[in-house]
Coordinates of N, CA and C in Angstrom, one line a residue:
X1 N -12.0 -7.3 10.3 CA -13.4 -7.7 9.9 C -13.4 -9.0 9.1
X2 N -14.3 -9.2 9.3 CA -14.2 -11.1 8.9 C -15.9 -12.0 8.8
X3 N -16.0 -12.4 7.5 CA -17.2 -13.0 6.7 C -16.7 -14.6 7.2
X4 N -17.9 -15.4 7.0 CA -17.6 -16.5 6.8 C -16.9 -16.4 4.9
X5 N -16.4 -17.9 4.3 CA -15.5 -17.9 3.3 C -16.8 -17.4 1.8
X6 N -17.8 -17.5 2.2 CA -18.8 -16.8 1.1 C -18.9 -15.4 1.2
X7 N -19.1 -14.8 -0.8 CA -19.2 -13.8 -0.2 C -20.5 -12.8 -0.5
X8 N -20.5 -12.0 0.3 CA -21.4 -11.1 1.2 C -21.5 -9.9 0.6
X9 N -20.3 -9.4 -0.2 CA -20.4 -8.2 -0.3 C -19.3 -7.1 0.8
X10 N -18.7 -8.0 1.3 CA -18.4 -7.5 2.6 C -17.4 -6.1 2.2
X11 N -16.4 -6.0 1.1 CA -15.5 -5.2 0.4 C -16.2 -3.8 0.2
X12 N -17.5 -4.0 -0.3 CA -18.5 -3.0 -0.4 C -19.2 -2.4 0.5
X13 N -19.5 -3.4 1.3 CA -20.2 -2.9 3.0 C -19.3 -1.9 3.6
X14 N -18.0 -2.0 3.6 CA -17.1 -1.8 4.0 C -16.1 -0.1 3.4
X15 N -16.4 -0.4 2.3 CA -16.4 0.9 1.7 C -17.5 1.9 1.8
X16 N -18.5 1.5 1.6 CA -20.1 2.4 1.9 C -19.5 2.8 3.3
X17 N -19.3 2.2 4.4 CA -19.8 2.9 5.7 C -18.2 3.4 5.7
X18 N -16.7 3.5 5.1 CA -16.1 4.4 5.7 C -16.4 5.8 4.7
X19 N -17.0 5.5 3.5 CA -17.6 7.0 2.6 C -18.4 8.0 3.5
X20 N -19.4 6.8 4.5 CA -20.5 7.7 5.5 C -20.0 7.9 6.4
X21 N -18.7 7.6 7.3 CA -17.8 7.5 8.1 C -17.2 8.7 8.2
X22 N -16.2 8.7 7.0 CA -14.9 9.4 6.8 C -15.0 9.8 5.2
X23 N -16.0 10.4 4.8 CA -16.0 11.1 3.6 C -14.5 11.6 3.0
X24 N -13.9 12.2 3.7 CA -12.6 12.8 3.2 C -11.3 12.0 3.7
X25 N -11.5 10.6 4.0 CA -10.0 10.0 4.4 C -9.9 9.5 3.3
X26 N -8.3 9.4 3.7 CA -7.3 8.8 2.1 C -7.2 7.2 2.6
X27 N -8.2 6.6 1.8 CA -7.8 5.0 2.0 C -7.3 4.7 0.6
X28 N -6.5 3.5 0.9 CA -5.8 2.9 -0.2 C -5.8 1.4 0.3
X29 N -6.3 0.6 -0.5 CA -6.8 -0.4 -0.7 C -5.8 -1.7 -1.2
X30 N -5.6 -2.6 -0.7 CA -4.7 -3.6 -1.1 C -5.0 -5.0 -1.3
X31 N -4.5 -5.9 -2.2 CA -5.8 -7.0 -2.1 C -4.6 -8.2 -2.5
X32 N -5.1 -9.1 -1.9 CA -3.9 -10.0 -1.9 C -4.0 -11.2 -2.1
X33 N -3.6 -12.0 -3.1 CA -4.4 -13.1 -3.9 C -3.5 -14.7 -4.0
X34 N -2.5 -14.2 -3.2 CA -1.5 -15.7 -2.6 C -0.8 -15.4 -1.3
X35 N -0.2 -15.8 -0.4 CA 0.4 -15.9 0.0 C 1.8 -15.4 0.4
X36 N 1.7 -14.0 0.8 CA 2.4 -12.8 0.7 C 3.6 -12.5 1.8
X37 N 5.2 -12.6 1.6 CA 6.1 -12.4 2.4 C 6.1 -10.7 2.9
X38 N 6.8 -10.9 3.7 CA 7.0 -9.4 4.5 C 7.5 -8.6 3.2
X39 N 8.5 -9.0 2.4 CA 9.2 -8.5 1.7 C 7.8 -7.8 0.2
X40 N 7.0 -8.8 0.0 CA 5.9 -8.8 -0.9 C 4.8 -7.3 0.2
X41 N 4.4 -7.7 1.1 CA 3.8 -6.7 1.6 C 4.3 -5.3 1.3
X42 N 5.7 -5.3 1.9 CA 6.5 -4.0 1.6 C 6.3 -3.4 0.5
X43 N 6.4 -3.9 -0.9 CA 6.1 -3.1 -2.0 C 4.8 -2.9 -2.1
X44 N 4.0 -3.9 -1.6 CA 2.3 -3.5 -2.1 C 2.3 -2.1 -1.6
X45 N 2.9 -2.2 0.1 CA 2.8 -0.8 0.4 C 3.4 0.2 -0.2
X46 N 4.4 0.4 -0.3 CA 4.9 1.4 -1.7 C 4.3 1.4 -3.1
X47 N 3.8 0.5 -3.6 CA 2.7 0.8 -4.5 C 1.5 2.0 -4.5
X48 N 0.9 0.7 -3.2 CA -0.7 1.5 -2.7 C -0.3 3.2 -2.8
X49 N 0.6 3.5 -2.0 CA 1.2 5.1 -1.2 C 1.9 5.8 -2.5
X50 N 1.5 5.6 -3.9 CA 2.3 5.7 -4.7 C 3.2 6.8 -4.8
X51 N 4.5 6.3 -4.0 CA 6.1 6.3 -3.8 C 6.6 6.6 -4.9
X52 N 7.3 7.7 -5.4 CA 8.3 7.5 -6.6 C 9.0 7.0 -6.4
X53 N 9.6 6.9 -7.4 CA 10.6 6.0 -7.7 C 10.3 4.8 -7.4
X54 N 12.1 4.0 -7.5 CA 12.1 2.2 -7.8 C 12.0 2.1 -5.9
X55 N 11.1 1.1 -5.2 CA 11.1 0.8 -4.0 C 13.0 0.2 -3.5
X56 N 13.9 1.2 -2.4 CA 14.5 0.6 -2.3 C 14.8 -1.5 -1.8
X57 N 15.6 -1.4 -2.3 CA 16.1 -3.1 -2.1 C 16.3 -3.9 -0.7
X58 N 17.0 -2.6 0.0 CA 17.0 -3.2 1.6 C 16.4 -3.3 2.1
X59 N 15.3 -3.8 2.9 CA 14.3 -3.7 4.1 C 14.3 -2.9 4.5
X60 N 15.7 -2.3 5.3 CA 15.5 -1.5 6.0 C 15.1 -0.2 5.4
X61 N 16.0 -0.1 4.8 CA 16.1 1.3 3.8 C 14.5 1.5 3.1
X62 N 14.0 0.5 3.1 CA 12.2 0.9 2.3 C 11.6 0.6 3.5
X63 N 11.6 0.3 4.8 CA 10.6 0.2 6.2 C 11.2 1.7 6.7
X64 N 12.3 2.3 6.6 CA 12.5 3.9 6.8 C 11.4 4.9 5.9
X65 N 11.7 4.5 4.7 CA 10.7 5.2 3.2 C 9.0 5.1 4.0
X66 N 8.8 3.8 4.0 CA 7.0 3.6 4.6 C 6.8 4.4 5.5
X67 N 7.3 4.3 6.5 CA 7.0 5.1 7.7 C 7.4 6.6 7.9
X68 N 8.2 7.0 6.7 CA 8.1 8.4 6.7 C 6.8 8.7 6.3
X69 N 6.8 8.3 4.9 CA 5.3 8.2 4.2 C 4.1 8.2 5.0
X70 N 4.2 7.6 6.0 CA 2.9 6.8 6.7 C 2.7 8.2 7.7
X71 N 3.9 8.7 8.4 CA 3.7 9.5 9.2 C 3.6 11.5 8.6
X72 N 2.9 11.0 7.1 CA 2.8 12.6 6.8 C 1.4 12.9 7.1
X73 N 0.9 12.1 7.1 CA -0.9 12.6 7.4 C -1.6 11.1 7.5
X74 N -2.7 11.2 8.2 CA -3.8 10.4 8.8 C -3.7 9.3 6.9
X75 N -3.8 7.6 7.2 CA -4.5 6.8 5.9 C -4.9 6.0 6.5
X76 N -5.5 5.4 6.0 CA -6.4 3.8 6.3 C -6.1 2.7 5.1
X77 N -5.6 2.0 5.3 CA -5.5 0.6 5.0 C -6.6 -0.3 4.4
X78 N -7.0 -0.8 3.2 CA -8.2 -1.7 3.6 C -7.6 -2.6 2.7
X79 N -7.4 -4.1 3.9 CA -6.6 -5.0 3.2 C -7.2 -5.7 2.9
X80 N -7.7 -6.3 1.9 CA -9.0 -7.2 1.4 C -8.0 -8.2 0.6
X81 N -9.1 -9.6 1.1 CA -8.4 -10.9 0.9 C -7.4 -11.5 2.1
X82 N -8.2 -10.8 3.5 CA -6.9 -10.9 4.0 C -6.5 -12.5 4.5
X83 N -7.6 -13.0 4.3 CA -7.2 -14.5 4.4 C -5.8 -15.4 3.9
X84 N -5.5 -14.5 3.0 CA -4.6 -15.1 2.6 C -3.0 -14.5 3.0
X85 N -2.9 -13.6 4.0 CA -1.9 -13.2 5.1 C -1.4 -14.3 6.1
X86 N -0.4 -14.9 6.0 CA 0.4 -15.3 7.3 C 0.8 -14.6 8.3
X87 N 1.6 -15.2 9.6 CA 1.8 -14.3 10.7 C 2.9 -13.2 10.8
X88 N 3.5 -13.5 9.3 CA 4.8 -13.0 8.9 C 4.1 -11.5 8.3
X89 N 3.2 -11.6 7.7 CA 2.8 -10.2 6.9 C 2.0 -9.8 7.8
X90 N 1.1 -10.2 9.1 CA 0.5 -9.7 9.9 C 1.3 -9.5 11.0
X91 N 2.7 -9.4 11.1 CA 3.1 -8.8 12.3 C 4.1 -7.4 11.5
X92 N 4.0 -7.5 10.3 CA 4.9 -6.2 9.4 C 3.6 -5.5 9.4
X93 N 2.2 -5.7 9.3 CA 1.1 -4.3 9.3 C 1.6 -4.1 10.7
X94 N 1.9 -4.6 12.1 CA 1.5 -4.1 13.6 C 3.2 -3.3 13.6
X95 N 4.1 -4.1 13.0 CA 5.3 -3.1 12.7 C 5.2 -1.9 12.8
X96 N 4.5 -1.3 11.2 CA 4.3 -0.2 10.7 C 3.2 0.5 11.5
X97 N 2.3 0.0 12.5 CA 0.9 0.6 13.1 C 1.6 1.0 14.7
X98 N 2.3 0.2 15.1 CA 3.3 0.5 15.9 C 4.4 1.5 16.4
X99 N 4.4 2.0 15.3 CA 5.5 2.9 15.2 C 4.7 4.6 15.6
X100 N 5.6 5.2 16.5 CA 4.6 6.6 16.8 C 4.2 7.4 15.6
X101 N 4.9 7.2 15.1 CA 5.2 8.4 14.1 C 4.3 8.4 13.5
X102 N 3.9 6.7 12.9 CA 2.8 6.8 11.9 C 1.5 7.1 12.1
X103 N 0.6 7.3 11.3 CA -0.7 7.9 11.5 C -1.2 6.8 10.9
X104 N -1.9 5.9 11.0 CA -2.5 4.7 10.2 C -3.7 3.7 10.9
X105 N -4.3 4.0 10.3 CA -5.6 3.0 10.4 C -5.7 1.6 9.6
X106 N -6.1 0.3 10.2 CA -6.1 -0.8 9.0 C -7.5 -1.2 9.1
X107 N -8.3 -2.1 8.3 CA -8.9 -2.6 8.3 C -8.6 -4.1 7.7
X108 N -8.6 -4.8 8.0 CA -8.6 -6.5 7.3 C -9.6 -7.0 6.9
X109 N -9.8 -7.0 5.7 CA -11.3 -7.9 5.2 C -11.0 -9.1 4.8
X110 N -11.6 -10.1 5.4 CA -11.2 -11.9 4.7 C -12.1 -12.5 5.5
X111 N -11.7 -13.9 5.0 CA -12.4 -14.9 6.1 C -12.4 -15.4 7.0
X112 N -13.0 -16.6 7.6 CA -12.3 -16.8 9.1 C -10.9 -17.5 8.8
X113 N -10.6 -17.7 7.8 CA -8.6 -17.7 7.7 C -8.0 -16.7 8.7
X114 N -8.7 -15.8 8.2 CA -7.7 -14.4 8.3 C -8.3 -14.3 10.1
X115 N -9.4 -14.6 10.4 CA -9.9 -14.5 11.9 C -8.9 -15.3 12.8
X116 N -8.6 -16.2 12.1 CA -8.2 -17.2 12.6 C -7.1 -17.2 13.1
X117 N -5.7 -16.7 12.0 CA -4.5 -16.4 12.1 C -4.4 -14.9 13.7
X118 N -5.2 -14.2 12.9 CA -4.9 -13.1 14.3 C -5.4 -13.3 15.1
X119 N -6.2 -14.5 15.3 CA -6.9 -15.1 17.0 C -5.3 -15.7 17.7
X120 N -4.5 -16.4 16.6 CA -3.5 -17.0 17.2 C -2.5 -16.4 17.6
X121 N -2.3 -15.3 17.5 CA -1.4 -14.1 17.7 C -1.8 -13.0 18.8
X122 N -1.7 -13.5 20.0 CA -1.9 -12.4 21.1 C -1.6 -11.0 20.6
X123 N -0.2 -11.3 20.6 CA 0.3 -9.0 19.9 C -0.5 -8.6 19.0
X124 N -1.0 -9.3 18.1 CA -1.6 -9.2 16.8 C -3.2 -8.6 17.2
X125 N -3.9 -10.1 17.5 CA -5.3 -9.5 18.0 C -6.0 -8.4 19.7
X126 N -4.7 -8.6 20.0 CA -4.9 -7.3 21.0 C -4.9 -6.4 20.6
X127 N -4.7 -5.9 19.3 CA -4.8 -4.5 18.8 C -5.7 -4.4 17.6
X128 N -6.6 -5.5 18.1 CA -8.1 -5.2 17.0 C -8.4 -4.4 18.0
X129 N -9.4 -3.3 17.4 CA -10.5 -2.6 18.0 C -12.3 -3.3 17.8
X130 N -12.5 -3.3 16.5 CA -13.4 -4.3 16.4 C -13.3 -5.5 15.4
X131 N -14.2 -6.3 16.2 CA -14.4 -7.5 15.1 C -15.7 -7.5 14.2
X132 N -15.8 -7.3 13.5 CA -16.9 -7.9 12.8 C -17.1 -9.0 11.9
X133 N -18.3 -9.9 12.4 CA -18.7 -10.8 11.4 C -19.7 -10.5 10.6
X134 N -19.6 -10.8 9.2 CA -20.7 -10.5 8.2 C -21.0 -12.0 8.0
X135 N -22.6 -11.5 7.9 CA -24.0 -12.8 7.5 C -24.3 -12.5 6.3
X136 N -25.5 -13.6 6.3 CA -27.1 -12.7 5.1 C -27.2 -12.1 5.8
X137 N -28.3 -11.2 5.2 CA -29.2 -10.5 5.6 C -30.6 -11.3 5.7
X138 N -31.2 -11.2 6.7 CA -32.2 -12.0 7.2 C -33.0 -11.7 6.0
X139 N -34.8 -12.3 5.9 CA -35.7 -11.6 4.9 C -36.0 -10.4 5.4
X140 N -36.3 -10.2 6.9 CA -36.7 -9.5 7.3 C -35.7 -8.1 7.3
X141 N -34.7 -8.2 7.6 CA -33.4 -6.9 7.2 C -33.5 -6.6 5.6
X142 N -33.7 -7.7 5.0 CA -33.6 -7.5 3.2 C -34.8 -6.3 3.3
X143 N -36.0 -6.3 3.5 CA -37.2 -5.5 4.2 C -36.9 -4.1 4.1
X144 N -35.9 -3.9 5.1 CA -35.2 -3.0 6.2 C -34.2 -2.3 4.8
X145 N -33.5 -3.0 4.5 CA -32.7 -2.5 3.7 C -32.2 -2.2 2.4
X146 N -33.0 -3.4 1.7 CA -32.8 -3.0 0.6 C -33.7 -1.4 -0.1
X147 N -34.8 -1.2 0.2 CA -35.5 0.1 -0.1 C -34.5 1.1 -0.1
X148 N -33.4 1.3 1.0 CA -32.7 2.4 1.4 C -31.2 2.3 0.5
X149 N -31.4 1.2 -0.1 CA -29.6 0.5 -0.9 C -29.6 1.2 -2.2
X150 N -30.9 1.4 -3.2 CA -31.2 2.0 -4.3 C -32.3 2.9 -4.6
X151 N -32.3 3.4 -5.2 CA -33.8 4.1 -5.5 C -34.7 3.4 -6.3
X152 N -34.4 2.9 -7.0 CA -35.1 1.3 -8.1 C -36.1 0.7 -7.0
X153 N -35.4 0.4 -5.4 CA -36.1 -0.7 -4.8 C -37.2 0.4 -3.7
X154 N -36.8 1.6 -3.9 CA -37.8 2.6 -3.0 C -38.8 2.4 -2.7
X155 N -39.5 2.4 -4.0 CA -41.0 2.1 -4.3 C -41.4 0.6 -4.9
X156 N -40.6 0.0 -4.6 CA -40.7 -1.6 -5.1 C -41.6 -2.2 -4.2
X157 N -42.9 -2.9 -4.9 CA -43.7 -3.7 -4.0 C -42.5 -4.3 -2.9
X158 N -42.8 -5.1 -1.4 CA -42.2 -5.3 -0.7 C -42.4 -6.7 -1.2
X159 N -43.2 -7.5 -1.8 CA -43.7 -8.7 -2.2 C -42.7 -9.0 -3.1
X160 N -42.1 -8.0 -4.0 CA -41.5 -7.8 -5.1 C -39.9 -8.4 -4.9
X161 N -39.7 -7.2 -3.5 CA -38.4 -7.6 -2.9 C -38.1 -8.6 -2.1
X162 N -39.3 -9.6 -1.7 CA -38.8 -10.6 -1.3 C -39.0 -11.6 -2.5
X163 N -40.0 -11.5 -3.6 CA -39.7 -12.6 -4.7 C -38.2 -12.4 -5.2
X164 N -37.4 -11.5 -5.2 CA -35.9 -11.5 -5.6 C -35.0 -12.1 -4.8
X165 N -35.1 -11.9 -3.6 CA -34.3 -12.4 -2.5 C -34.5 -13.8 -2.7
X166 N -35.7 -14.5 -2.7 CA -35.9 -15.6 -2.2 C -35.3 -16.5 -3.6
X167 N -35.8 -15.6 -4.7 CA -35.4 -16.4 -6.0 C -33.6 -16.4 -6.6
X168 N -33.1 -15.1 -5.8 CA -31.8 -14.6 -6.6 C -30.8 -14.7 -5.8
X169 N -31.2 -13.3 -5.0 CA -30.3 -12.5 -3.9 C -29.9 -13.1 -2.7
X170 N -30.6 -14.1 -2.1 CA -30.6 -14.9 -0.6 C -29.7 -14.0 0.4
X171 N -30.0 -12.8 0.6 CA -29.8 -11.9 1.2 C -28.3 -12.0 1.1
X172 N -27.6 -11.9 0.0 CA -26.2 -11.4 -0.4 C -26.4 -10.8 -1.3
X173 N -25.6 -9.3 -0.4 CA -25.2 -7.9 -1.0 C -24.6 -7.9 -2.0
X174 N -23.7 -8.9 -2.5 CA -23.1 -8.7 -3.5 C -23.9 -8.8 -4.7
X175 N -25.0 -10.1 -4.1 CA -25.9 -10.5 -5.3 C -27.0 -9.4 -5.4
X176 N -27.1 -8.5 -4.1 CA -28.2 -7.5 -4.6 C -28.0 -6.7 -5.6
X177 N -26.6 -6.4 -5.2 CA -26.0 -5.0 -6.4 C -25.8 -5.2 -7.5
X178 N -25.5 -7.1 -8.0 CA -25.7 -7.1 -9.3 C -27.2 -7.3 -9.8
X179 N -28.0 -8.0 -9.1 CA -29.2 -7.4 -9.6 C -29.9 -6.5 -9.4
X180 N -29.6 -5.5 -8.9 CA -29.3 -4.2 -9.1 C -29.4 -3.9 -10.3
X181 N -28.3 -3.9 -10.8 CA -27.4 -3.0 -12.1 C -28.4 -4.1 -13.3
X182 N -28.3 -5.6 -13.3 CA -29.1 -6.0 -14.1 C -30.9 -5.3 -14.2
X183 N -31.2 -4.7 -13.1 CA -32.6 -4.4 -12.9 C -33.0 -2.9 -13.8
X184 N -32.1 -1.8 -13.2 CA -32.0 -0.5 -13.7 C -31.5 -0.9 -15.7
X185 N -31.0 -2.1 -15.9 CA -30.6 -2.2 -17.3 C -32.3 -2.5 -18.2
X186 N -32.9 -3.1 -17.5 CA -34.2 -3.8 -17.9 C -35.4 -2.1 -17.5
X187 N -35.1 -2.0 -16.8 CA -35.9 -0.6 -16.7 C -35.7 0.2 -17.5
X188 N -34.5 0.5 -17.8 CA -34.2 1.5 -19.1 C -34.8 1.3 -20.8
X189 N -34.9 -0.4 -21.0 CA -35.1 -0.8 -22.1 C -36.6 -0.5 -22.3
X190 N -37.1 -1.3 -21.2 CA -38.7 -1.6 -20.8 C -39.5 -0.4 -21.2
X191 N -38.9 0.6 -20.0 CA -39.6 2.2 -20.3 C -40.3 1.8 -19.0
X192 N -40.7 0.5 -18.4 CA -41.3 0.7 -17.2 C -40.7 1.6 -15.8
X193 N -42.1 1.9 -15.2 CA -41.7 3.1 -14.1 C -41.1 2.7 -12.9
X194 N -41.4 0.9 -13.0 CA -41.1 0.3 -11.7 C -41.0 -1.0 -11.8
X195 N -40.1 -1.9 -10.5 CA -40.0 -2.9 -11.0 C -41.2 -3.8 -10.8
X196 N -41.3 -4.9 -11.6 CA -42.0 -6.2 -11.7 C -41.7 -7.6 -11.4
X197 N -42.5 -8.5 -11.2 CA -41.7 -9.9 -11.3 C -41.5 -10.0 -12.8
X198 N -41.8 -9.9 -13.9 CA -41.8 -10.2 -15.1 C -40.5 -9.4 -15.4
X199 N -39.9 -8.2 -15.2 CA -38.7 -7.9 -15.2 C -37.6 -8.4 -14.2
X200 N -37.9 -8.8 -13.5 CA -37.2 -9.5 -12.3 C -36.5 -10.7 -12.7
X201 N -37.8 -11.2 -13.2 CA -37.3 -13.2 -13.9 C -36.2 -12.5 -14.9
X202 N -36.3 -11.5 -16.0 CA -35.0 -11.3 -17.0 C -34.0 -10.8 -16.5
X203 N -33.9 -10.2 -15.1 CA -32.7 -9.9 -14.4 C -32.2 -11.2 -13.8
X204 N -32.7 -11.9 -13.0 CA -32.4 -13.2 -12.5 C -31.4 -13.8 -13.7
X205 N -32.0 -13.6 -15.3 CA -31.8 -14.8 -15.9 C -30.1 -14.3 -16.1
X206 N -29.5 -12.8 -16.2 CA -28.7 -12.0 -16.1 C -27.3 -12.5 -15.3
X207 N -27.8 -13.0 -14.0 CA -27.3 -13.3 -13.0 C -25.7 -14.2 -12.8
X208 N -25.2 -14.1 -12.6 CA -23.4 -14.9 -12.7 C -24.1 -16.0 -11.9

């Protein structure tokens, strides 16, 4: 899955629908913030799958350990940041997804870096099942969706929800959910029943 390099919210989109998805799957989540060798992957994975003990030293001897691991029951992967993966750490996930034994699902969340790299890799992107690209949300989706994102925005004039959008949110999720959280903070203080533009502008002012 893959956003352009702004972000969207996409980490969260992404979590929401495997909750409504797969209520009871074991994901473990990995996030990767430079430029990560096979050898660097490998522990994240024995991290994430929290492995006792010290992760053996050989490769081999810890890519034996993963895939015992891997193949005790159904997990999902959610590798976020994955833009910052080379073709070296993206052919050790198809390694480990490869292997019969294991039971494993991935998802890749990044940008079109990360699109980009496994476009270049035949083995690699032959074994996407889906792609997805994340946008805004149109005004008219913001309409559509935001009412159903919170209970704050249920009953929110629709006039309301697009003075936010247009002024704050520009239909990023990420930016909805913090003004969100800024909005329910001003509701609480206020005592008001519902939101306003006059509470809106002090959530806006809130805003990162």
């Amino acid at each position: 899955m893959y956003p352009r390099r702004r972000r969207f919210g996409k980490t969260l989109a992404v979590n929401t629908c495997l909750r409504a998805l797969e209520p009871g799957e074991d994901v473990r989540k990995i996030t990767f913030r430079a430029r990560p060798t096979a050898r660097a992957v490998r522990f994240e994975l024995f991290t994430a799958l929290d492995l006792a003990g010290e992760p053996p030293r050989h490769p081999s001897e810890l890519d034996r350990l993963l895939k015992t691991a891997l193949a005790e029951r159904p997990r999902t992967f959610l590798v976020d940041e994955a833009q910052w993966l080379n073709g070296e750490a993206f052919e050790y996930f198809r390694y480990l997804w490869d292997e019969p034994s294991t039971q494993l699902a991935i998802i890749f969340v990044g940008s079109e870096g990360c699109h980009t790299v496994l476009r270049r890799e035949p083995m690699l992107s032959s074994r996407i099942f889906i792609w997805q690209h994340f946008t805004r949300l149109t005004p008219s989706e913001v309409l559509d969706v935001i009412p159903l994102f919170h209970p704050l925005w249920a009953d929110a004039d629709p006039y309301d929800i697009t003075f936010a959008d247009s002024h704050a949110a520009h239909g990023n999720f990420r930016a909805w959910a913090q003004l969100t959280a800024h909005t329910r903070t001003a509701l609480a203080r206020t005592g008001r029943p519902r939101v306003d533009q006059e509470l809106l502008r002090w959530a806006f002012s809130r805003l990162a």
